[in-house]
Amino acid sequence: MLSKDSPVPPETVFIWSHPRALSTALLRSLAELPDAVTVLEPFMVPWQVDMGVYRGCESRQPNYKEVIDNLVTGHYLSSATSMSPRKPPIQIVKDMPCHGGMALLEQVTAAFPKAKHVLLVRHPFTTIPSYLKVSVGYSDEIMREDISYRGLLNYAEHLSNKQQQEKQTQEAFLLMDADSLIRQPEQALWHFCKHIKAEYTPALLHWEANKPPKSWGNLAVFEDWLDNVLGSSGWVQKPGLSKQPTRPAAKDGQPMQSEFIDENMPVYECLLALSAKQEKQ
């Protein structure tokens, strides 16, 4: 918990997702918001170090406390290039529950009690085959923890309980269907902006390819996970995209696909049910 002498943290939004949920594309899109600075998975490196899978080349890696301190003090805001003097900047942080579990969320909510949270989730039938194509060189145990939807459900339940206990009037979180960003990107982004109380702009639909925001830092640690997003230049709308994808067929060389799907489908359905319940309140 911050002391009374601690700096007041900047206005902050946290986007939480599982891998392959279009979260990096969403973050790249949001970098086009005026007065916004985006921060890409700052907790990934401390998690990699703790798990013994760090693949970067930096001689010293930040720990969780140092990352949170950087966010609280506005370290990443120094990379902003188009801040308006009329409005305080906002930092939008994308990360994943698997990079720290409930301990991470408790630290984040203590340091940023007024932050807004967005949970981005995509159907396991789409997510898991995509994940297995790029998760090369990791053990089954690491992949199971990495792709698990359980952390998102834990975060959703915790944020909902916190809202009720503190009698907050604002939504505890916004749960977004990731495919809505493809199906109807303008509508999905407008809804996102409404949740974070930012003004929607059509500039969110397009960006310059191969020009990541300076606030993303050294991307070498992400290896080839970001190639599609970095090479893209905007959302490609597919209004006919089904809301109920077909279960993928089992494939040779991907023995974990069905197992991961079976493990995560019930959790995914719980997330949808929790979101529906929240909408009725």
PDB file of C-alpha atoms in Angstrom:
ATOM      1  CA  MET A   1       0.000   0.000   0.000  1.00  0.00           C
ATOM      2  CA  LEU A   2       1.291   3.469  -0.862  1.00  0.00           C
ATOM      3  CA  SER A   3       2.077   5.784   2.029  1.00  0.00           C
ATOM      4  CA  LYS A   4       0.739   9.328   2.261  1.00  0.00           C
ATOM      5  CA  ASP A   5       4.119  10.598   1.047  1.00  0.00           C
ATOM      6  CA  SER A   6       4.122   8.400  -2.065  1.00  0.00           C
ATOM      7  CA  PRO A   7       3.629  10.061  -5.453  1.00  0.00           C
ATOM      8  CA  VAL A   8       0.090  10.139  -6.801  1.00  0.00           C
ATOM      9  CA  PRO A   9       0.035   7.536  -9.598  1.00  0.00           C
ATOM     10  CA  PRO A  10      -1.037   8.730 -13.041  1.00  0.00           C
ATOM     11  CA  GLU A  11      -4.420   7.785 -14.438  1.00  0.00           C
ATOM     12  CA  THR A  12      -3.978   4.148 -15.398  1.00  0.00           C
ATOM     13  CA  VAL A  13      -5.846   1.420 -17.246  1.00  0.00           C
ATOM     14  CA  PHE A  14      -4.865  -2.244 -16.999  1.00  0.00           C
ATOM     15  CA  ILE A  15      -5.692  -4.680 -19.801  1.00  0.00           C
ATOM     16  CA  TRP A  16      -5.473  -8.308 -18.669  1.00  0.00           C
ATOM     17  CA  SER A  17      -5.644 -11.211 -21.100  1.00  0.00           C
ATOM     18  CA  HIS A  18      -4.419 -14.685 -21.900  1.00  0.00           C
ATOM     19  CA  PRO A  19      -1.977 -15.148 -24.828  1.00  0.00           C
ATOM     20  CA  ARG A  20      -3.221 -14.818 -28.435  1.00  0.00           C
ATOM     21  CA  ALA A  21      -6.232 -12.689 -27.491  1.00  0.00           C
ATOM     22  CA  LEU A  22      -5.413  -9.743 -29.797  1.00  0.00           C
ATOM     23  CA  SER A  23      -4.260  -7.810 -26.738  1.00  0.00           C
ATOM     24  CA  THR A  24      -1.048  -6.542 -28.358  1.00  0.00           C
ATOM     25  CA  ALA A  25      -3.000  -5.364 -31.386  1.00  0.00           C
ATOM     26  CA  LEU A  26      -5.421  -3.592 -29.057  1.00  0.00           C
ATOM     27  CA  LEU A  27      -2.525  -1.946 -27.233  1.00  0.00           C
ATOM     28  CA  ARG A  28      -0.975  -0.833 -30.542  1.00  0.00           C
ATOM     29  CA  SER A  29      -4.328   0.628 -31.523  1.00  0.00           C
ATOM     30  CA  LEU A  30      -4.679   2.494 -28.230  1.00  0.00           C
ATOM     31  CA  ALA A  31      -1.260   4.063 -28.720  1.00  0.00           C
ATOM     32  CA  GLU A  32      -3.052   6.301 -31.239  1.00  0.00           C
ATOM     33  CA  LEU A  33      -5.179   7.839 -28.466  1.00  0.00           C
ATOM     34  CA  PRO A  34      -4.182  11.428 -27.729  1.00  0.00           C
ATOM     35  CA  ASP A  35      -2.652  11.839 -24.274  1.00  0.00           C
ATOM     36  CA  ALA A  36      -2.075   8.094 -23.883  1.00  0.00           C
ATOM     37  CA  VAL A  37       1.082   6.061 -23.376  1.00  0.00           C
ATOM     38  CA  THR A  38       0.943   2.275 -23.740  1.00  0.00           C
ATOM     39  CA  VAL A  39       3.084  -0.152 -21.734  1.00  0.00           C
ATOM     40  CA  LEU A  40       3.649  -3.674 -23.061  1.00  0.00           C
ATOM     41  CA  GLU A  41       3.736  -6.514 -20.496  1.00  0.00           C
ATOM     42  CA  PRO A  42       6.076  -4.944 -17.937  1.00  0.00           C
ATOM     43  CA  PHE A  43       5.608  -7.921 -15.582  1.00  0.00           C
ATOM     44  CA  MET A  44       6.689 -10.526 -18.122  1.00  0.00           C
ATOM     45  CA  VAL A  45      10.417 -10.230 -17.394  1.00  0.00           C
ATOM     46  CA  PRO A  46      10.108 -10.653 -13.592  1.00  0.00           C
ATOM     47  CA  TRP A  47       7.905 -13.677 -14.231  1.00  0.00           C
ATOM     48  CA  GLN A  48      10.381 -15.164 -16.710  1.00  0.00           C
ATOM     49  CA  VAL A  49      13.212 -14.679 -14.246  1.00  0.00           C
ATOM     50  CA  ASP A  50      11.221 -16.338 -11.452  1.00  0.00           C
ATOM     51  CA  MET A  51      10.324 -19.264 -13.730  1.00  0.00           C
ATOM     52  CA  GLY A  52      13.869 -19.652 -15.033  1.00  0.00           C
ATOM     53  CA  VAL A  53      12.858 -19.045 -18.664  1.00  0.00           C
ATOM     54  CA  TYR A  54      14.250 -15.534 -19.224  1.00  0.00           C
ATOM     55  CA  ARG A  55      15.550 -15.277 -22.799  1.00  0.00           C
ATOM     56  CA  GLY A  56      16.597 -11.653 -22.913  1.00  0.00           C
ATOM     57  CA  CYS A  57      20.104 -10.227 -22.927  1.00  0.00           C
ATOM     58  CA  GLU A  58      19.859  -7.508 -20.284  1.00  0.00           C
ATOM     59  CA  SER A  59      22.423  -7.909 -17.500  1.00  0.00           C
ATOM     60  CA  ARG A  60      19.927  -6.792 -14.843  1.00  0.00           C
ATOM     61  CA  GLN A  61      16.207  -7.423 -14.913  1.00  0.00           C
ATOM     62  CA  PRO A  62      13.649  -5.402 -12.907  1.00  0.00           C
ATOM     63  CA  ASN A  63      11.690  -7.127 -10.172  1.00  0.00           C
ATOM     64  CA  TYR A  64       7.954  -6.709  -9.563  1.00  0.00           C
ATOM     65  CA  LYS A  65       8.367  -3.859  -7.078  1.00  0.00           C
ATOM     66  CA  GLU A  66      10.590  -1.907  -9.450  1.00  0.00           C
ATOM     67  CA  VAL A  67       8.085  -2.301 -12.285  1.00  0.00           C
ATOM     68  CA  ILE A  68       5.217  -1.053 -10.116  1.00  0.00           C
ATOM     69  CA  ASP A  69       7.357   1.844  -8.885  1.00  0.00           C
ATOM     70  CA  ASN A  70       8.065   2.787 -12.517  1.00  0.00           C
ATOM     71  CA  LEU A  71       4.349   2.781 -13.286  1.00  0.00           C
ATOM     72  CA  VAL A  72       3.462   4.778 -10.165  1.00  0.00           C
ATOM     73  CA  THR A  73       6.061   7.463 -10.846  1.00  0.00           C
ATOM     74  CA  GLY A  74       5.089   7.794 -14.515  1.00  0.00           C
ATOM     75  CA  HIS A  75       8.408   6.484 -15.800  1.00  0.00           C
ATOM     76  CA  TYR A  76       6.895   5.419 -19.116  1.00  0.00           C
ATOM     77  CA  LEU A  77       5.103   8.720 -19.670  1.00  0.00           C
ATOM     78  CA  SER A  78       8.430  10.344 -20.541  1.00  0.00           C
ATOM     79  CA  SER A  79       8.245   8.603 -23.920  1.00  0.00           C
ATOM     80  CA  ALA A  80       5.070  10.482 -24.895  1.00  0.00           C
ATOM     81  CA  THR A  81       5.408  12.639 -27.985  1.00  0.00           C
ATOM     82  CA  SER A  82       2.008  14.304 -28.346  1.00  0.00           C
ATOM     83  CA  MET A  83       0.727  15.141 -24.895  1.00  0.00           C
ATOM     84  CA  SER A  84      -1.832  17.902 -24.628  1.00  0.00           C
ATOM     85  CA  PRO A  85      -1.220  20.558 -21.953  1.00  0.00           C
ATOM     86  CA  ARG A  86      -4.968  20.590 -21.323  1.00  0.00           C
ATOM     87  CA  LYS A  87      -5.313  17.022 -20.101  1.00  0.00           C
ATOM     88  CA  PRO A  88      -3.207  14.792 -17.816  1.00  0.00           C
ATOM     89  CA  PRO A  89      -1.759  11.769 -19.597  1.00  0.00           C
ATOM     90  CA  ILE A  90      -3.113   8.270 -19.192  1.00  0.00           C
ATOM     91  CA  GLN A  91      -1.023   5.115 -19.193  1.00  0.00           C
ATOM     92  CA  ILE A  92      -2.513   1.903 -20.549  1.00  0.00           C
ATOM     93  CA  VAL A  93      -0.773  -1.227 -19.318  1.00  0.00           C
ATOM     94  CA  LYS A  94      -1.267  -4.623 -20.957  1.00  0.00           C
ATOM     95  CA  ASP A  95      -0.240  -7.789 -19.172  1.00  0.00           C
ATOM     96  CA  MET A  96      -1.444 -11.251 -18.165  1.00  0.00           C
ATOM     97  CA  PRO A  97      -2.507 -12.849 -14.869  1.00  0.00           C
ATOM     98  CA  CYS A  98      -0.071 -15.697 -15.525  1.00  0.00           C
ATOM     99  CA  HIS A  99       2.774 -13.212 -15.020  1.00  0.00           C
ATOM    100  CA  GLY A 100       2.210 -12.883 -11.304  1.00  0.00           C
ATOM    101  CA  GLY A 101      -1.070 -14.420 -10.221  1.00  0.00           C
ATOM    102  CA  MET A 102      -3.251 -12.961  -7.480  1.00  0.00           C
ATOM    103  CA  ALA A 103      -0.245 -11.485  -5.686  1.00  0.00           C
ATOM    104  CA  LEU A 104       0.339  -9.261  -8.711  1.00  0.00           C
ATOM    105  CA  LEU A 105      -3.272  -8.064  -8.838  1.00  0.00           C
ATOM    106  CA  GLU A 106      -3.216  -7.267  -5.118  1.00  0.00           C
ATOM    107  CA  GLN A 107      -0.064  -5.186  -5.574  1.00  0.00           C
ATOM    108  CA  VAL A 108      -1.554  -3.421  -8.580  1.00  0.00           C
ATOM    109  CA  THR A 109      -4.866  -2.563  -6.908  1.00  0.00           C
ATOM    110  CA  ALA A 110      -3.014  -1.326  -3.808  1.00  0.00           C
ATOM    111  CA  ALA A 111      -0.779   0.943  -5.885  1.00  0.00           C
ATOM    112  CA  PHE A 112      -3.557   2.000  -8.285  1.00  0.00           C
ATOM    113  CA  PRO A 113      -6.815   2.018  -6.307  1.00  0.00           C
ATOM    114  CA  LYS A 114      -8.571   4.136  -8.946  1.00  0.00           C
ATOM    115  CA  ALA A 115      -7.334   2.244 -11.994  1.00  0.00           C
ATOM    116  CA  LYS A 116      -9.761   0.864 -14.533  1.00  0.00           C
ATOM    117  CA  HIS A 117      -9.486  -2.768 -15.624  1.00  0.00           C
ATOM    118  CA  VAL A 118     -10.334  -4.496 -18.890  1.00  0.00           C
ATOM    119  CA  LEU A 119     -10.340  -8.289 -19.267  1.00  0.00           C
ATOM    120  CA  LEU A 120      -9.854  -9.421 -22.849  1.00  0.00           C
ATOM    121  CA  VAL A 121     -10.864 -13.002 -23.596  1.00  0.00           C
ATOM    122  CA  ARG A 122     -11.050 -15.061 -26.766  1.00  0.00           C
ATOM    123  CA  HIS A 123     -12.702 -18.411 -27.420  1.00  0.00           C
ATOM    124  CA  PRO A 124     -10.364 -21.344 -26.608  1.00  0.00           C
ATOM    125  CA  PHE A 125     -11.153 -22.969 -29.964  1.00  0.00           C
ATOM    126  CA  THR A 126      -9.405 -20.016 -31.641  1.00  0.00           C
ATOM    127  CA  THR A 127      -6.819 -19.161 -29.013  1.00  0.00           C
ATOM    128  CA  ILE A 128      -5.173 -22.468 -28.238  1.00  0.00           C
ATOM    129  CA  PRO A 129      -4.268 -23.602 -31.793  1.00  0.00           C
ATOM    130  CA  SER A 130      -2.781 -20.138 -32.365  1.00  0.00           C
ATOM    131  CA  TYR A 131      -0.825 -20.358 -29.108  1.00  0.00           C
ATOM    132  CA  LEU A 132       0.654 -23.759 -29.874  1.00  0.00           C
ATOM    133  CA  LYS A 133       2.045 -22.478 -33.171  1.00  0.00           C
ATOM    134  CA  VAL A 134       4.317 -19.991 -31.408  1.00  0.00           C
ATOM    135  CA  SER A 135       5.009 -21.506 -27.965  1.00  0.00           C
ATOM    136  CA  VAL A 136       8.095 -23.312 -29.158  1.00  0.00           C
ATOM    137  CA  GLY A 137      10.653 -24.535 -26.654  1.00  0.00           C
ATOM    138  CA  TYR A 138       8.512 -24.341 -23.512  1.00  0.00           C
ATOM    139  CA  SER A 139       7.646 -27.289 -21.310  1.00  0.00           C
ATOM    140  CA  ASP A 140       4.083 -28.607 -21.058  1.00  0.00           C
ATOM    141  CA  GLU A 141       3.894 -27.222 -17.507  1.00  0.00           C
ATOM    142  CA  ILE A 142       4.938 -23.709 -18.569  1.00  0.00           C
ATOM    143  CA  MET A 143       2.498 -23.757 -21.493  1.00  0.00           C
ATOM    144  CA  ARG A 144      -0.357 -24.959 -19.300  1.00  0.00           C
ATOM    145  CA  GLU A 145       0.207 -22.080 -16.861  1.00  0.00           C
ATOM    146  CA  ASP A 146       0.764 -19.580 -19.658  1.00  0.00           C
ATOM    147  CA  ILE A 147      -2.420 -20.342 -21.616  1.00  0.00           C
ATOM    148  CA  SER A 148      -4.701 -20.895 -18.613  1.00  0.00           C
ATOM    149  CA  TYR A 149      -7.893 -18.805 -18.414  1.00  0.00           C
ATOM    150  CA  ARG A 150      -8.106 -19.473 -14.666  1.00  0.00           C
ATOM    151  CA  GLY A 151      -6.136 -16.342 -13.803  1.00  0.00           C
ATOM    152  CA  LEU A 152      -8.606 -14.149 -15.682  1.00  0.00           C
ATOM    153  CA  LEU A 153     -11.510 -15.676 -13.787  1.00  0.00           C
ATOM    154  CA  ASN A 154      -9.703 -15.165 -10.479  1.00  0.00           C
ATOM    155  CA  TYR A 155      -9.080 -11.524 -11.405  1.00  0.00           C
ATOM    156  CA  ALA A 156     -12.706 -11.006 -12.427  1.00  0.00           C
ATOM    157  CA  GLU A 157     -14.012 -12.472  -9.162  1.00  0.00           C
ATOM    158  CA  HIS A 158     -11.534 -10.482  -7.070  1.00  0.00           C
ATOM    159  CA  LEU A 159     -12.358  -7.183  -8.786  1.00  0.00           C
ATOM    160  CA  SER A 160     -16.087  -7.841  -8.468  1.00  0.00           C
ATOM    161  CA  ASN A 161     -15.782  -8.640  -4.759  1.00  0.00           C
ATOM    162  CA  LYS A 162     -13.635  -5.556  -4.215  1.00  0.00           C
ATOM    163  CA  GLN A 163     -16.242  -3.403  -5.921  1.00  0.00           C
ATOM    164  CA  GLN A 164     -19.003  -4.764  -3.668  1.00  0.00           C
ATOM    165  CA  GLN A 165     -16.982  -4.475  -0.466  1.00  0.00           C
ATOM    166  CA  GLU A 166     -15.969  -0.891  -1.177  1.00  0.00           C
ATOM    167  CA  LYS A 167     -19.406  -0.018  -2.577  1.00  0.00           C
ATOM    168  CA  GLN A 168     -17.886   1.405  -5.722  1.00  0.00           C
ATOM    169  CA  THR A 169     -20.284   2.744  -8.320  1.00  0.00           C
ATOM    170  CA  GLN A 170     -18.075   2.238 -11.369  1.00  0.00           C
ATOM    171  CA  GLU A 171     -17.876  -1.122 -13.125  1.00  0.00           C
ATOM    172  CA  ALA A 172     -15.304  -3.413 -11.531  1.00  0.00           C
ATOM    173  CA  PHE A 173     -14.031  -4.350 -14.959  1.00  0.00           C
ATOM    174  CA  LEU A 174     -15.002  -4.531 -18.600  1.00  0.00           C
ATOM    175  CA  LEU A 175     -14.909  -8.007 -20.117  1.00  0.00           C
ATOM    176  CA  MET A 176     -14.352  -7.806 -23.867  1.00  0.00           C
ATOM    177  CA  ASP A 177     -14.776 -10.515 -26.452  1.00  0.00           C
ATOM    178  CA  ALA A 178     -11.502 -10.205 -28.353  1.00  0.00           C
ATOM    179  CA  ASP A 179     -13.120 -11.194 -31.643  1.00  0.00           C
ATOM    180  CA  SER A 180     -15.389  -8.136 -31.401  1.00  0.00           C
ATOM    181  CA  LEU A 181     -12.269  -6.168 -32.345  1.00  0.00           C
ATOM    182  CA  ILE A 182     -12.309  -7.983 -35.672  1.00  0.00           C
ATOM    183  CA  ARG A 183     -16.037  -8.317 -36.111  1.00  0.00           C
ATOM    184  CA  GLN A 184     -16.848  -4.666 -35.381  1.00  0.00           C
ATOM    185  CA  PRO A 185     -13.645  -2.811 -34.448  1.00  0.00           C
ATOM    186  CA  GLU A 186     -15.151   0.663 -34.374  1.00  0.00           C
ATOM    187  CA  GLN A 187     -17.955  -0.360 -32.025  1.00  0.00           C
ATOM    188  CA  ALA A 188     -15.631  -2.411 -29.795  1.00  0.00           C
ATOM    189  CA  LEU A 189     -13.109   0.413 -29.486  1.00  0.00           C
ATOM    190  CA  TRP A 190     -15.851   2.949 -28.793  1.00  0.00           C
ATOM    191  CA  HIS A 191     -17.099   0.724 -25.969  1.00  0.00           C
ATOM    192  CA  PHE A 192     -13.566   0.399 -24.603  1.00  0.00           C
ATOM    193  CA  CYS A 193     -13.086   4.167 -24.650  1.00  0.00           C
ATOM    194  CA  LYS A 194     -16.396   4.678 -22.875  1.00  0.00           C
ATOM    195  CA  HIS A 195     -15.270   2.358 -20.076  1.00  0.00           C
ATOM    196  CA  ILE A 196     -11.986   4.196 -19.533  1.00  0.00           C
ATOM    197  CA  LYS A 197     -13.666   7.597 -20.034  1.00  0.00           C
ATOM    198  CA  ALA A 198     -11.571   8.521 -23.062  1.00  0.00           C
ATOM    199  CA  GLU A 199     -12.876  10.108 -26.227  1.00  0.00           C
ATOM    200  CA  TYR A 200     -13.060   7.664 -29.123  1.00  0.00           C
ATOM    201  CA  THR A 201     -11.225   8.674 -32.283  1.00  0.00           C
ATOM    202  CA  PRO A 202     -11.188   6.960 -35.720  1.00  0.00           C
ATOM    203  CA  ALA A 203      -7.384   7.145 -35.487  1.00  0.00           C
ATOM    204  CA  LEU A 204      -7.603   3.956 -33.388  1.00  0.00           C
ATOM    205  CA  LEU A 205      -8.486   1.955 -36.491  1.00  0.00           C
ATOM    206  CA  HIS A 206      -5.133   2.489 -38.252  1.00  0.00           C
ATOM    207  CA  TRP A 207      -1.472   2.899 -37.341  1.00  0.00           C
ATOM    208  CA  GLU A 208       1.927   2.969 -39.016  1.00  0.00           C
ATOM    209  CA  ALA A 209       3.372  -0.486 -39.656  1.00  0.00           C
ATOM    210  CA  ASN A 210       6.717  -1.452 -38.132  1.00  0.00           C
ATOM    211  CA  LYS A 211       6.757   1.570 -35.846  1.00  0.00           C
ATOM    212  CA  PRO A 212       6.052   0.396 -32.295  1.00  0.00           C
ATOM    213  CA  PRO A 213       5.613   3.032 -29.573  1.00  0.00           C
ATOM    214  CA  LYS A 214       8.814   4.092 -27.831  1.00  0.00           C
ATOM    215  CA  SER A 215       7.248   3.157 -24.500  1.00  0.00           C
ATOM    216  CA  TRP A 216       7.355  -0.524 -25.524  1.00  0.00           C
ATOM    217  CA  GLY A 217      11.122  -0.528 -25.053  1.00  0.00           C
ATOM    218  CA  ASN A 218      13.352  -3.358 -26.270  1.00  0.00           C
ATOM    219  CA  LEU A 219      11.148  -5.921 -28.000  1.00  0.00           C
ATOM    220  CA  ALA A 220      13.865  -8.543 -28.477  1.00  0.00           C
ATOM    221  CA  VAL A 221      12.709 -10.381 -25.345  1.00  0.00           C
ATOM    222  CA  PHE A 222       9.388 -11.102 -27.095  1.00  0.00           C
ATOM    223  CA  GLU A 223      11.199 -12.972 -29.880  1.00  0.00           C
ATOM    224  CA  ASP A 224       8.764 -13.523 -32.787  1.00  0.00           C
ATOM    225  CA  TRP A 225       5.528 -13.336 -30.770  1.00  0.00           C
ATOM    226  CA  LEU A 226       4.794  -9.788 -31.967  1.00  0.00           C
ATOM    227  CA  ASP A 227       5.651 -10.102 -35.663  1.00  0.00           C
ATOM    228  CA  ASN A 228       2.068 -10.021 -36.941  1.00  0.00           C
ATOM    229  CA  VAL A 229       1.134  -6.962 -34.901  1.00  0.00           C
ATOM    230  CA  LEU A 230       4.318  -5.061 -35.671  1.00  0.00           C
ATOM    231  CA  GLY A 231       3.863  -5.621 -39.393  1.00  0.00           C
ATOM    232  CA  SER A 232       0.190  -4.672 -39.373  1.00  0.00           C
ATOM    233  CA  SER A 233      -1.262  -1.250 -40.076  1.00  0.00           C
ATOM    234  CA  GLY A 234      -4.767  -1.451 -38.624  1.00  0.00           C
ATOM    235  CA  TRP A 235      -7.826  -3.543 -37.901  1.00  0.00           C
ATOM    236  CA  VAL A 236      -9.147  -5.709 -40.734  1.00  0.00           C
ATOM    237  CA  GLN A 237     -12.885  -5.947 -40.238  1.00  0.00           C
ATOM    238  CA  LYS A 238     -14.571  -9.330 -40.648  1.00  0.00           C
ATOM    239  CA  PRO A 239     -18.259  -8.748 -39.857  1.00  0.00           C
ATOM    240  CA  GLY A 240     -19.148 -12.361 -40.700  1.00  0.00           C
ATOM    241  CA  LEU A 241     -16.809 -13.850 -38.103  1.00  0.00           C
ATOM    242  CA  SER A 242     -18.761 -16.474 -36.155  1.00  0.00           C
ATOM    243  CA  LYS A 243     -19.388 -15.992 -32.453  1.00  0.00           C
ATOM    244  CA  GLN A 244     -19.324 -19.779 -32.066  1.00  0.00           C
ATOM    245  CA  PRO A 245     -16.152 -21.120 -33.723  1.00  0.00           C
ATOM    246  CA  THR A 246     -15.863 -24.788 -34.617  1.00  0.00           C
ATOM    247  CA  ARG A 247     -13.751 -26.967 -32.357  1.00  0.00           C
ATOM    248  CA  PRO A 248     -10.423 -27.541 -34.121  1.00  0.00           C
ATOM    249  CA  ALA A 249      -9.565 -31.060 -35.171  1.00  0.00           C
ATOM    250  CA  ALA A 250      -6.745 -32.828 -33.376  1.00  0.00           C
ATOM    251  CA  LYS A 251      -3.435 -32.495 -35.206  1.00  0.00           C
ATOM    252  CA  ASP A 252      -0.274 -34.545 -35.207  1.00  0.00           C
ATOM    253  CA  GLY A 253       2.496 -32.747 -33.366  1.00  0.00           C
ATOM    254  CA  GLN A 254       0.048 -30.904 -31.083  1.00  0.00           C
ATOM    255  CA  PRO A 255      -0.878 -33.491 -28.437  1.00  0.00           C
ATOM    256  CA  MET A 256      -1.745 -30.811 -25.859  1.00  0.00           C
ATOM    257  CA  GLN A 257      -4.338 -29.014 -27.979  1.00  0.00           C
ATOM    258  CA  SER A 258      -7.398 -30.999 -26.909  1.00  0.00           C
ATOM    259  CA  GLU A 259      -6.236 -31.171 -23.309  1.00  0.00           C
ATOM    260  CA  PHE A 260      -5.774 -27.391 -23.069  1.00  0.00           C
ATOM    261  CA  ILE A 261      -9.150 -26.779 -24.694  1.00  0.00           C
ATOM    262  CA  ASP A 262     -10.923 -29.151 -22.307  1.00  0.00           C
ATOM    263  CA  GLU A 263      -9.242 -27.520 -19.308  1.00  0.00           C
ATOM    264  CA  ASN A 264     -10.138 -23.978 -20.318  1.00  0.00           C
ATOM    265  CA  MET A 265     -13.617 -24.237 -21.813  1.00  0.00           C
ATOM    266  CA  PRO A 266     -15.409 -24.446 -18.413  1.00  0.00           C
ATOM    267  CA  VAL A 267     -13.417 -21.451 -17.150  1.00  0.00           C
ATOM    268  CA  TYR A 268     -14.203 -19.495 -20.309  1.00  0.00           C
ATOM    269  CA  GLU A 269     -17.905 -20.210 -19.822  1.00  0.00           C
ATOM    270  CA  CYS A 270     -17.680 -19.025 -16.190  1.00  0.00           C
ATOM    271  CA  LEU A 271     -16.154 -15.757 -17.382  1.00  0.00           C
ATOM    272  CA  LEU A 272     -19.012 -15.232 -19.813  1.00  0.00           C
ATOM    273  CA  ALA A 273     -21.558 -16.010 -17.094  1.00  0.00           C
ATOM    274  CA  LEU A 274     -19.903 -13.572 -14.688  1.00  0.00           C
ATOM    275  CA  SER A 275     -19.922 -10.878 -17.350  1.00  0.00           C
ATOM    276  CA  ALA A 276     -23.596 -11.474 -18.113  1.00  0.00           C
ATOM    277  CA  LYS A 277     -24.441 -11.297 -14.401  1.00  0.00           C
ATOM    278  CA  GLN A 278     -22.558  -8.032 -14.057  1.00  0.00           C
ATOM    279  CA  GLU A 279     -24.404  -6.502 -17.010  1.00  0.00           C
ATOM    280  CA  LYS A 280     -27.760  -7.178 -15.310  1.00  0.00           C
ATOM    281  CA  GLN A 281     -26.776  -5.428 -12.095  1.00  0.00           C
TER     282      GLN A 281
END
